[in-house]
């Protein structure tokens, strides 16, 4: 008898619906994995030295491990949502609130450098708040970030300066 649970995720899902028995078994395994694998929020070597994350998820390429495309997409959606939620109250946000390209440029920069990166670029973000895109871009070009990742920085700065996706 099938219940209303969503299909199993991953390669085995296809269009099949999880049965009540399977759902019960998955719930038991889910709970047991916390005990058996632990929950480690960073990459670590397992007992055999292979890179693993979370609850025993093998990611070591040497052993065929990796994240699935669906897992990467989920993580990215989650992280971008958190990043956006963290900027909506910033004093510079109103300048880009209705400008998806400039906002995307800033989010890209913050994704790379960390969510508090606007605090390290005080003058640049002051210019952004004033909608002085040319000065913001000029100032960002002088940064260590622009020197360390020149191609990415040039593209992101162009987005902030012009409001056009580069």
PDB file of C-alpha atoms in Angstrom:
ATOM      1  CA  UNK A   1       0.000   0.000   0.000  1.00  0.00           C
ATOM      2  CA  UNK A   2       1.471   3.354  -1.009  1.00  0.00           C
ATOM      3  CA  UNK A   3       1.192   6.368   1.230  1.00  0.00           C
ATOM      4  CA  UNK A   4       1.304  10.052   0.365  1.00  0.00           C
ATOM      5  CA  UNK A   5       5.017  10.466   1.032  1.00  0.00           C
ATOM      6  CA  UNK A   6       7.083  11.986  -1.766  1.00  0.00           C
ATOM      7  CA  UNK A   7       9.108   9.694  -4.002  1.00  0.00           C
ATOM      8  CA  UNK A   8      12.464   8.555  -2.739  1.00  0.00           C
ATOM      9  CA  UNK A   9      15.177  11.067  -3.556  1.00  0.00           C
ATOM     10  CA  UNK A  10      18.275  10.320  -5.576  1.00  0.00           C
ATOM     11  CA  UNK A  11      19.091   7.943  -8.373  1.00  0.00           C
ATOM     12  CA  UNK A  12      16.700   5.242  -7.180  1.00  0.00           C
ATOM     13  CA  UNK A  13      13.592   7.454  -7.091  1.00  0.00           C
ATOM     14  CA  UNK A  14      12.201   7.493 -10.669  1.00  0.00           C
ATOM     15  CA  UNK A  15       8.410   7.892 -10.195  1.00  0.00           C
ATOM     16  CA  UNK A  16       7.903   5.325  -7.453  1.00  0.00           C
ATOM     17  CA  UNK A  17       6.160   6.286  -4.214  1.00  0.00           C
ATOM     18  CA  UNK A  18       7.639   5.142  -0.907  1.00  0.00           C
ATOM     19  CA  UNK A  19       5.465   2.562   0.867  1.00  0.00           C
ATOM     20  CA  UNK A  20       4.506   2.878   4.537  1.00  0.00           C
ATOM     21  CA  UNK A  21       6.886   0.021   5.443  1.00  0.00           C
ATOM     22  CA  UNK A  22       9.739   1.657   3.506  1.00  0.00           C
ATOM     23  CA  UNK A  23       9.016   5.020   5.137  1.00  0.00           C
ATOM     24  CA  UNK A  24       9.148   3.374   8.575  1.00  0.00           C
ATOM     25  CA  UNK A  25      12.443   1.688   7.717  1.00  0.00           C
ATOM     26  CA  UNK A  26      13.886   4.981   6.431  1.00  0.00           C
ATOM     27  CA  UNK A  27      12.850   6.728   9.667  1.00  0.00           C
ATOM     28  CA  UNK A  28      14.643   4.067  11.722  1.00  0.00           C
ATOM     29  CA  UNK A  29      17.792   4.292   9.615  1.00  0.00           C
ATOM     30  CA  UNK A  30      17.654   8.086   9.732  1.00  0.00           C
ATOM     31  CA  UNK A  31      17.678   8.032  13.532  1.00  0.00           C
ATOM     32  CA  UNK A  32      20.338   5.292  13.717  1.00  0.00           C
ATOM     33  CA  UNK A  33      22.692   7.166  11.396  1.00  0.00           C
ATOM     34  CA  UNK A  34      23.003   9.972  13.934  1.00  0.00           C
ATOM     35  CA  UNK A  35      24.404   7.397  16.348  1.00  0.00           C
ATOM     36  CA  UNK A  36      26.375   5.313  13.862  1.00  0.00           C
ATOM     37  CA  UNK A  37      27.830   8.085  11.708  1.00  0.00           C
ATOM     38  CA  UNK A  38      27.499  11.226  13.790  1.00  0.00           C
ATOM     39  CA  UNK A  39      26.744  14.605  12.287  1.00  0.00           C
ATOM     40  CA  UNK A  40      29.898  16.445  11.307  1.00  0.00           C
ATOM     41  CA  UNK A  41      29.371  19.732   9.448  1.00  0.00           C
ATOM     42  CA  UNK A  42      32.711  19.744   7.645  1.00  0.00           C
ATOM     43  CA  UNK A  43      34.871  17.408   5.583  1.00  0.00           C
ATOM     44  CA  UNK A  44      36.724  14.858   7.671  1.00  0.00           C
ATOM     45  CA  UNK A  45      38.644  11.631   7.020  1.00  0.00           C
ATOM     46  CA  UNK A  46      36.604   8.529   7.808  1.00  0.00           C
ATOM     47  CA  UNK A  47      38.097   5.506   9.575  1.00  0.00           C
ATOM     48  CA  UNK A  48      39.820   4.499   6.314  1.00  0.00           C
ATOM     49  CA  UNK A  49      41.083   8.023   5.556  1.00  0.00           C
ATOM     50  CA  UNK A  50      38.551   8.929   2.860  1.00  0.00           C
ATOM     51  CA  UNK A  51      36.966  12.395   2.843  1.00  0.00           C
ATOM     52  CA  UNK A  52      33.447  12.326   4.208  1.00  0.00           C
ATOM     53  CA  UNK A  53      30.901  14.964   5.274  1.00  0.00           C
ATOM     54  CA  UNK A  54      27.736  15.196   7.334  1.00  0.00           C
ATOM     55  CA  UNK A  55      26.513  11.772   8.294  1.00  0.00           C
ATOM     56  CA  UNK A  56      29.041   9.558   6.593  1.00  0.00           C
ATOM     57  CA  UNK A  57      28.557  10.862   3.048  1.00  0.00           C
ATOM     58  CA  UNK A  58      31.597   9.820   1.060  1.00  0.00           C
ATOM     59  CA  UNK A  59      32.892  12.715  -1.062  1.00  0.00           C
ATOM     60  CA  UNK A  60      36.413  11.470  -1.713  1.00  0.00           C
ATOM     61  CA  UNK A  61      37.030  11.305  -5.462  1.00  0.00           C
ATOM     62  CA  UNK A  62      39.639   8.567  -4.942  1.00  0.00           C
ATOM     63  CA  UNK A  63      36.860   6.248  -3.793  1.00  0.00           C
ATOM     64  CA  UNK A  64      34.193   7.456  -6.255  1.00  0.00           C
ATOM     65  CA  UNK A  65      32.531   9.757  -3.758  1.00  0.00           C
ATOM     66  CA  UNK A  66      30.857  13.028  -4.695  1.00  0.00           C
ATOM     67  CA  UNK A  67      27.826  15.163  -4.099  1.00  0.00           C
ATOM     68  CA  UNK A  68      24.916  14.573  -6.442  1.00  0.00           C
ATOM     69  CA  UNK A  69      23.739  17.473  -8.628  1.00  0.00           C
ATOM     70  CA  UNK A  70      20.498  17.656  -6.596  1.00  0.00           C
ATOM     71  CA  UNK A  71      22.507  17.946  -3.374  1.00  0.00           C
ATOM     72  CA  UNK A  72      24.666  20.733  -4.788  1.00  0.00           C
ATOM     73  CA  UNK A  73      21.559  22.574  -6.029  1.00  0.00           C
ATOM     74  CA  UNK A  74      19.905  22.230  -2.614  1.00  0.00           C
ATOM     75  CA  UNK A  75      22.982  23.524  -0.784  1.00  0.00           C
ATOM     76  CA  UNK A  76      23.327  26.447  -3.199  1.00  0.00           C
ATOM     77  CA  UNK A  77      19.646  27.439  -2.872  1.00  0.00           C
ATOM     78  CA  UNK A  78      19.932  27.254   0.905  1.00  0.00           C
ATOM     79  CA  UNK A  79      23.171  29.273   1.080  1.00  0.00           C
ATOM     80  CA  UNK A  80      21.955  31.930  -1.377  1.00  0.00           C
ATOM     81  CA  UNK A  81      18.735  32.298   0.599  1.00  0.00           C
ATOM     82  CA  UNK A  82      20.712  32.793   3.792  1.00  0.00           C
ATOM     83  CA  UNK A  83      22.999  35.273   2.041  1.00  0.00           C
ATOM     84  CA  UNK A  84      20.061  37.324   0.771  1.00  0.00           C
ATOM     85  CA  UNK A  85      18.352  37.265   4.177  1.00  0.00           C
ATOM     86  CA  UNK A  86      21.538  38.655   5.687  1.00  0.00           C
ATOM     87  CA  UNK A  87      21.680  41.753   3.474  1.00  0.00           C
ATOM     88  CA  UNK A  88      18.111  43.062   3.372  1.00  0.00           C
ATOM     89  CA  UNK A  89      18.645  45.180   6.505  1.00  0.00           C
ATOM     90  CA  UNK A  90      22.013  46.605   5.432  1.00  0.00           C
ATOM     91  CA  UNK A  91      22.127  50.384   4.936  1.00  0.00           C
ATOM     92  CA  UNK A  92      23.201  49.974   1.298  1.00  0.00           C
ATOM     93  CA  UNK A  93      20.441  47.503   0.414  1.00  0.00           C
ATOM     94  CA  UNK A  94      17.826  50.079  -0.677  1.00  0.00           C
ATOM     95  CA  UNK A  95      20.187  51.184  -3.465  1.00  0.00           C
ATOM     96  CA  UNK A  96      20.036  47.707  -5.041  1.00  0.00           C
ATOM     97  CA  UNK A  97      16.686  46.405  -3.790  1.00  0.00           C
ATOM     98  CA  UNK A  98      15.109  46.954  -7.229  1.00  0.00           C
ATOM     99  CA  UNK A  99      18.240  46.233  -9.242  1.00  0.00           C
ATOM    100  CA  UNK A 100      18.689  42.476  -9.683  1.00  0.00           C
ATOM    101  CA  UNK A 101      22.014  42.673 -11.529  1.00  0.00           C
ATOM    102  CA  UNK A 102      23.755  44.934  -9.019  1.00  0.00           C
ATOM    103  CA  UNK A 103      22.297  42.939  -6.137  1.00  0.00           C
ATOM    104  CA  UNK A 104      23.514  39.738  -7.817  1.00  0.00           C
ATOM    105  CA  UNK A 105      27.000  41.225  -8.150  1.00  0.00           C
ATOM    106  CA  UNK A 106      27.109  42.044  -4.458  1.00  0.00           C
ATOM    107  CA  UNK A 107      25.735  38.627  -3.493  1.00  0.00           C
ATOM    108  CA  UNK A 108      28.348  36.963  -5.714  1.00  0.00           C
ATOM    109  CA  UNK A 109      31.070  38.967  -3.983  1.00  0.00           C
ATOM    110  CA  UNK A 110      29.712  38.115  -0.549  1.00  0.00           C
ATOM    111  CA  UNK A 111      29.363  34.447  -1.457  1.00  0.00           C
ATOM    112  CA  UNK A 112      33.065  34.419  -2.267  1.00  0.00           C
ATOM    113  CA  UNK A 113      34.320  36.577   0.598  1.00  0.00           C
ATOM    114  CA  UNK A 114      31.782  35.916   3.324  1.00  0.00           C
ATOM    115  CA  UNK A 115      28.575  37.606   4.361  1.00  0.00           C
ATOM    116  CA  UNK A 116      30.356  40.279   6.382  1.00  0.00           C
ATOM    117  CA  UNK A 117      32.541  41.347   3.470  1.00  0.00           C
ATOM    118  CA  UNK A 118      30.617  44.604   3.113  1.00  0.00           C
ATOM    119  CA  UNK A 119      32.103  45.590   6.477  1.00  0.00           C
ATOM    120  CA  UNK A 120      35.601  45.184   5.021  1.00  0.00           C
ATOM    121  CA  UNK A 121      34.698  47.438   2.076  1.00  0.00           C
ATOM    122  CA  UNK A 122      33.281  50.398   4.006  1.00  0.00           C
ATOM    123  CA  UNK A 123      33.980  53.048   1.358  1.00  0.00           C
ATOM    124  CA  UNK A 124      32.812  50.905  -1.549  1.00  0.00           C
ATOM    125  CA  UNK A 125      29.517  50.132   0.169  1.00  0.00           C
ATOM    126  CA  UNK A 126      29.096  53.780   1.133  1.00  0.00           C
ATOM    127  CA  UNK A 127      29.359  54.585  -2.592  1.00  0.00           C
ATOM    128  CA  UNK A 128      26.876  51.791  -3.361  1.00  0.00           C
ATOM    129  CA  UNK A 129      24.438  53.242  -0.807  1.00  0.00           C
ATOM    130  CA  UNK A 130      24.738  56.603  -2.615  1.00  0.00           C
ATOM    131  CA  UNK A 131      24.275  54.870  -5.994  1.00  0.00           C
ATOM    132  CA  UNK A 132      27.673  56.220  -7.042  1.00  0.00           C
ATOM    133  CA  UNK A 133      28.443  53.139  -9.120  1.00  0.00           C
ATOM    134  CA  UNK A 134      31.563  54.542 -10.776  1.00  0.00           C
ATOM    135  CA  UNK A 135      33.222  55.380  -7.453  1.00  0.00           C
ATOM    136  CA  UNK A 136      32.183  52.033  -5.985  1.00  0.00           C
ATOM    137  CA  UNK A 137      33.744  50.230  -8.926  1.00  0.00           C
ATOM    138  CA  UNK A 138      36.905  52.305  -8.831  1.00  0.00           C
ATOM    139  CA  UNK A 139      37.296  51.657  -5.127  1.00  0.00           C
ATOM    140  CA  UNK A 140      36.641  47.908  -5.473  1.00  0.00           C
ATOM    141  CA  UNK A 141      39.309  47.660  -8.191  1.00  0.00           C
ATOM    142  CA  UNK A 142      41.935  48.777  -5.659  1.00  0.00           C
ATOM    143  CA  UNK A 143      41.113  45.941  -3.248  1.00  0.00           C
ATOM    144  CA  UNK A 144      43.112  42.849  -2.450  1.00  0.00           C
ATOM    145  CA  UNK A 145      40.055  40.855  -3.598  1.00  0.00           C
ATOM    146  CA  UNK A 146      40.360  42.359  -7.098  1.00  0.00           C
ATOM    147  CA  UNK A 147      44.059  41.441  -7.172  1.00  0.00           C
ATOM    148  CA  UNK A 148      43.534  37.900  -5.882  1.00  0.00           C
ATOM    149  CA  UNK A 149      40.679  36.954  -8.231  1.00  0.00           C
ATOM    150  CA  UNK A 150      41.007  39.450 -11.077  1.00  0.00           C
ATOM    151  CA  UNK A 151      38.680  37.867 -13.645  1.00  0.00           C
ATOM    152  CA  UNK A 152      35.821  37.291 -11.230  1.00  0.00           C
ATOM    153  CA  UNK A 153      36.276  40.671  -9.562  1.00  0.00           C
ATOM    154  CA  UNK A 154      36.327  42.481 -12.922  1.00  0.00           C
ATOM    155  CA  UNK A 155      33.081  40.800 -13.963  1.00  0.00           C
ATOM    156  CA  UNK A 156      31.351  41.481 -10.622  1.00  0.00           C
ATOM    157  CA  UNK A 157      32.577  45.080 -10.521  1.00  0.00           C
ATOM    158  CA  UNK A 158      31.282  45.621 -14.050  1.00  0.00           C
ATOM    159  CA  UNK A 159      27.863  44.365 -12.905  1.00  0.00           C
ATOM    160  CA  UNK A 160      27.878  46.802  -9.977  1.00  0.00           C
ATOM    161  CA  UNK A 161      29.038  49.716 -12.151  1.00  0.00           C
ATOM    162  CA  UNK A 162      26.739  49.186 -15.121  1.00  0.00           C
ATOM    163  CA  UNK A 163      23.741  47.260 -13.802  1.00  0.00           C
ATOM    164  CA  UNK A 164      24.233  44.866 -16.725  1.00  0.00           C
ATOM    165  CA  UNK A 165      25.058  41.201 -16.380  1.00  0.00           C
ATOM    166  CA  UNK A 166      28.606  40.664 -17.544  1.00  0.00           C
TER     167      UNK A 166
END
